[in-house]
Amino acid sequence: MEIDAIIQNQLAQNPTQSYPMTDTNILQYNCGNSNGDKAKPGFDSIDPSRFPILAIQEPMVTERNPGYTYTPRNYRTSRPVSLGMRVVFMIHDKVPLTAWKHVSATDYTELLQVSLNGTDLQIINIYSPPGPPSAPTIDKWEELEQVLRQTKPGNLLLIGDLNCHHPAWGGRRIDPEPRADHLIKRLERFQLTLLNQPGTATWGRGGRDSTIDLGFATPGLIPMVMKYKPHPE
């Protein structure tokens, strides 16, 4: 399922910029290791004028072709593709190379810095595997904490597939997991606030659904976030 994260740029649009934007629209999408034939039509239907930045989790990278994952036309990956990577950004080529910077990455986390129309934005993309519900932390907490410590003061958006459950995002019918409680408390130390609407499903299969794709933002960014919810298919 795709998630729209639309961030309104509150500064004046610069008409001389080669890719002027009043909104920074980010499409978050977990491919489930299948962005080949199954996901290709969806990828190719993306309007780059609306979504110049794609935050991808679980891209398909095979042993047969370890340096390749399908990328929509005129998009480039934020870093070289490699076997085992679970996150990557895809950025439309009309976004100037000087407007974004790959800061750091592991197979499961990536930090991107974007500067558009005078607004600086840091984006963390994360995939944390499911793991046992009784675990004290999400599977990739140590990697996430490390990349959080690399961020600078300012606008920060954290998005990804966290694979943990809590009523704060899953709704009142969901029992809180220890790892989700830990995530909330630790992210508060980095002044990150949840963007999800409680009970809005972000994953569905075979009649089942859940909320595992999450978004968090720092206080200065909250008023700019126009929408963080599933993208209509």
Short mmCIF file of C-alpha atoms in Angstrom, two decimals:
data_model
loop_
_atom_site.label_atom_id
_atom_site.label_comp_id
_atom_site.label_asym_id
_atom_site.label_seq_id
_atom_site.Cartn_x
_atom_site.Cartn_y
_atom_site.Cartn_z
CA MET A 1 0.00 0.00 0.00
CA GLU A 2 1.24 3.47 -0.85
CA ILE A 3 1.31 6.38 1.60
CA ASP A 4 1.12 10.06 0.62
CA ALA A 5 3.21 12.40 2.73
CA ILE A 6 2.44 15.89 1.45
CA ILE A 7 4.39 18.71 3.06
CA GLN A 8 3.37 22.25 2.23
CA ASN A 9 6.24 24.63 1.63
CA GLN A 10 5.33 27.77 3.57
CA LEU A 11 7.99 29.89 1.88
CA ALA A 12 7.46 31.69 -1.41
CA GLN A 13 7.94 29.68 -4.56
CA ASN A 14 11.08 30.55 -6.51
CA PRO A 15 10.03 30.86 -10.18
CA THR A 16 13.65 30.71 -11.37
CA GLN A 17 14.28 27.29 -9.86
CA SER A 18 14.59 24.52 -12.44
CA TYR A 19 12.03 22.41 -10.58
CA PRO A 20 9.80 24.86 -8.66
CA MET A 21 7.55 23.31 -6.03
CA THR A 22 5.11 24.80 -3.58
CA ASP A 23 4.61 21.40 -1.95
CA THR A 24 7.13 18.66 -1.25
CA ASN A 25 5.17 15.51 -2.04
CA ILE A 26 6.68 12.21 -0.96
CA LEU A 27 5.22 8.84 -1.90
CA GLN A 28 6.08 6.07 0.56
CA TYR A 29 5.76 2.55 -0.84
CA ASN A 30 6.70 -0.92 0.42
CA CYS A 31 7.32 -3.08 -2.64
CA GLY A 32 7.43 -6.33 -0.69
CA ASN A 33 10.46 -7.37 -2.78
CA SER A 34 8.32 -7.35 -5.92
CA ASN A 35 8.84 -4.10 -7.81
CA GLY A 36 9.21 -6.08 -11.02
CA ASP A 37 6.32 -7.05 -13.27
CA LYS A 38 3.70 -6.83 -10.49
CA ALA A 39 4.58 -3.35 -9.30
CA LYS A 40 5.85 -1.92 -12.59
CA PRO A 41 2.45 -0.58 -13.78
CA GLY A 42 1.98 1.20 -10.47
CA PHE A 43 5.45 2.69 -10.59
CA ASP A 44 5.00 3.83 -14.18
CA SER A 45 1.70 5.54 -13.32
CA ILE A 46 3.33 7.85 -10.76
CA ASP A 47 3.05 11.51 -11.74
CA PRO A 48 6.50 13.03 -11.10
CA SER A 49 5.04 16.54 -10.96
CA ARG A 50 3.10 15.40 -7.87
CA PHE A 51 5.61 12.97 -6.39
CA PRO A 52 9.21 13.85 -7.23
CA ILE A 53 10.49 11.86 -4.23
CA LEU A 54 9.69 8.19 -3.59
CA ALA A 55 10.62 6.52 -0.29
CA ILE A 56 10.81 2.81 -1.08
CA GLN A 57 10.94 -0.08 1.37
CA GLU A 58 11.80 -3.67 0.37
CA PRO A 59 12.80 -3.04 -3.25
CA MET A 60 13.36 -6.18 -5.28
CA VAL A 61 17.08 -6.86 -5.71
CA THR A 62 18.08 -10.35 -6.85
CA GLU A 63 21.30 -12.35 -6.70
CA ARG A 64 21.09 -12.68 -10.47
CA ASN A 65 21.17 -8.89 -10.88
CA PRO A 66 22.41 -7.48 -7.55
CA GLY A 67 23.02 -3.95 -8.82
CA TYR A 68 19.54 -3.38 -10.22
CA THR A 69 16.04 -2.61 -9.01
CA TYR A 70 13.24 -1.34 -11.21
CA THR A 71 13.09 2.45 -11.19
CA PRO A 72 10.37 4.50 -12.93
CA ARG A 73 11.37 6.44 -16.01
CA ASN A 74 13.35 9.62 -15.29
CA TYR A 75 13.84 8.73 -11.62
CA ARG A 76 17.25 7.95 -10.14
CA THR A 77 18.08 6.08 -6.96
CA SER A 78 19.64 8.04 -4.12
CA ARG A 79 22.53 5.55 -3.87
CA PRO A 80 23.87 2.54 -5.76
CA VAL A 81 21.60 -0.50 -5.57
CA SER A 82 23.03 -3.54 -3.78
CA LEU A 83 21.85 -6.96 -2.70
CA GLY A 84 20.34 -6.88 0.79
CA MET A 85 19.25 -3.24 0.78
CA ARG A 86 15.77 -2.76 2.23
CA VAL A 87 15.32 0.98 1.70
CA VAL A 88 16.12 3.45 -1.05
CA PHE A 89 14.90 6.82 -2.25
CA MET A 90 14.01 7.45 -5.89
CA ILE A 91 14.22 11.06 -7.02
CA HIS A 92 12.97 12.54 -10.27
CA ASP A 93 15.76 13.83 -12.48
CA LYS A 94 14.19 17.30 -12.74
CA VAL A 95 14.97 17.79 -9.06
CA PRO A 96 18.45 19.36 -9.28
CA LEU A 97 21.32 17.29 -7.95
CA THR A 98 22.26 20.32 -5.87
CA ALA A 99 18.84 20.18 -4.14
CA TRP A 100 19.34 16.82 -2.44
CA LYS A 101 22.09 14.89 -0.72
CA HIS A 102 22.42 11.29 0.39
CA VAL A 103 23.83 11.58 3.92
CA SER A 104 24.16 8.02 5.20
CA ALA A 105 22.64 4.57 4.88
CA THR A 106 22.62 0.98 6.04
CA ASP A 107 20.64 -1.82 4.41
CA TYR A 108 17.67 -0.86 6.62
CA THR A 109 17.91 2.91 7.05
CA GLU A 110 18.73 5.90 4.89
CA LEU A 111 19.03 9.62 5.62
CA LEU A 112 18.35 12.08 2.80
CA GLN A 113 18.69 15.85 2.94
CA VAL A 114 16.49 17.90 0.60
CA SER A 115 16.49 21.64 -0.02
CA LEU A 116 13.66 23.02 -2.15
CA ASN A 117 12.43 26.60 -2.38
CA GLY A 118 14.59 27.60 0.55
CA THR A 119 13.25 24.93 2.91
CA ASP A 120 15.64 22.29 4.26
CA LEU A 121 14.19 18.89 5.07
CA GLN A 122 15.83 15.75 6.44
CA ILE A 123 14.06 12.46 5.65
CA ILE A 124 14.76 9.11 7.27
CA ASN A 125 13.51 6.04 5.41
CA ILE A 126 13.43 2.82 7.46
CA TYR A 127 12.38 -0.79 7.16
CA SER A 128 12.36 -2.85 10.35
CA PRO A 129 11.56 -6.58 9.93
CA PRO A 130 8.59 -7.99 11.90
CA GLY A 131 10.30 -9.88 14.73
CA PRO A 132 8.49 -11.17 17.85
CA PRO A 133 5.73 -8.90 19.28
CA SER A 134 7.14 -9.35 22.80
CA ALA A 135 10.54 -7.93 21.82
CA PRO A 136 11.61 -4.89 23.90
CA THR A 137 12.56 -2.87 20.80
CA ILE A 138 11.87 -2.91 17.08
CA ASP A 139 14.30 -5.11 15.21
CA LYS A 140 16.39 -2.26 13.78
CA TRP A 141 16.20 0.19 16.68
CA GLU A 142 19.98 0.46 17.09
CA GLU A 143 20.41 1.38 13.42
CA LEU A 144 17.55 3.88 13.62
CA GLU A 145 18.96 5.49 16.75
CA GLN A 146 22.34 5.83 15.09
CA VAL A 147 20.92 7.64 12.07
CA LEU A 148 18.75 9.84 14.30
CA ARG A 149 21.90 10.99 16.07
CA GLN A 150 23.34 12.02 12.70
CA THR A 151 20.51 14.47 12.02
CA LYS A 152 20.85 18.21 12.54
CA PRO A 153 18.41 20.54 14.32
CA GLY A 154 15.57 21.48 12.00
CA ASN A 155 12.85 19.82 9.95
CA LEU A 156 12.96 16.03 10.19
CA LEU A 157 10.55 13.49 8.69
CA LEU A 158 10.79 9.82 9.68
CA ILE A 159 8.80 7.42 7.50
CA GLY A 160 8.86 3.70 6.95
CA ASP A 161 7.61 0.23 7.71
CA LEU A 162 8.18 -0.24 11.45
CA ASN A 163 6.28 -3.54 11.83
CA CYS A 164 4.99 -2.93 15.35
CA HIS A 165 1.55 -2.34 16.80
CA HIS A 166 0.10 0.23 19.20
CA PRO A 167 -3.31 1.87 19.74
CA ALA A 168 -1.69 5.26 19.09
CA TRP A 169 -1.69 4.38 15.39
CA GLY A 170 -3.65 1.12 15.16
CA GLY A 171 -6.71 2.30 17.08
CA ARG A 172 -8.29 1.28 20.38
CA ARG A 173 -8.77 -2.37 19.37
CA ILE A 174 -5.00 -2.87 19.21
CA ASP A 175 -2.99 -4.03 22.23
CA PRO A 176 0.26 -2.11 22.75
CA GLU A 177 3.46 -4.04 22.16
CA PRO A 178 6.54 -3.39 24.34
CA ARG A 179 8.63 -2.52 21.28
CA ALA A 180 6.03 0.05 20.18
CA ASP A 181 5.96 1.64 23.65
CA HIS A 182 9.75 1.83 23.51
CA LEU A 183 9.65 3.40 20.04
CA ILE A 184 7.22 6.12 21.12
CA LYS A 185 9.20 7.03 24.22
CA ARG A 186 12.55 7.13 22.45
CA LEU A 187 11.28 9.13 19.48
CA GLU A 188 9.86 11.70 21.88
CA ARG A 189 13.45 12.38 22.95
CA PHE A 190 14.13 13.42 19.36
CA GLN A 191 10.97 15.60 19.40
CA LEU A 192 9.24 13.40 16.83
CA THR A 193 5.43 13.35 16.77
CA LEU A 194 3.24 10.70 15.13
CA LEU A 195 1.52 11.69 11.86
CA ASN A 196 -0.79 8.67 11.44
CA GLN A 197 -4.50 8.91 12.12
CA PRO A 198 -5.31 6.14 14.68
CA GLY A 199 -7.05 3.17 13.12
CA THR A 200 -6.24 4.04 9.50
CA ALA A 201 -4.87 0.85 7.92
CA THR A 202 -1.67 1.08 5.90
CA TRP A 203 -1.35 -2.61 5.00
CA GLY A 204 -3.90 -5.12 3.82
CA ARG A 205 -3.96 -8.65 2.45
CA GLY A 206 -6.57 -11.40 2.23
CA GLY A 207 -9.21 -9.47 4.14
CA ARG A 208 -6.80 -8.54 6.94
CA ASP A 209 -5.34 -5.11 7.54
CA SER A 210 -3.10 -3.32 10.02
CA THR A 211 -1.18 -0.11 10.58
CA ILE A 212 2.56 -0.73 10.31
CA ASP A 213 3.69 2.07 7.99
CA LEU A 214 4.35 5.06 10.20
CA GLY A 215 5.31 8.70 9.89
CA PHE A 216 6.79 11.03 12.48
CA ALA A 217 7.83 14.69 12.23
CA THR A 218 9.49 17.37 14.33
CA PRO A 219 7.37 20.26 15.72
CA GLY A 220 8.39 22.82 13.10
CA LEU A 221 7.31 20.47 10.33
CA ILE A 222 3.93 19.48 11.79
CA PRO A 223 2.07 22.62 10.57
CA MET A 224 3.40 21.99 7.05
CA VAL A 225 2.18 18.39 6.82
CA MET A 226 -1.03 18.58 4.82
CA LYS A 227 -1.57 14.83 4.59
CA TYR A 228 -0.09 11.54 5.74
CA LYS A 229 -2.43 8.74 4.75
CA PRO A 230 -2.85 5.84 2.29
CA HIS A 231 -2.72 6.82 -1.37
CA PRO A 232 -5.98 5.97 -3.21
CA GLU A 233 -5.38 3.10 -5.60
#
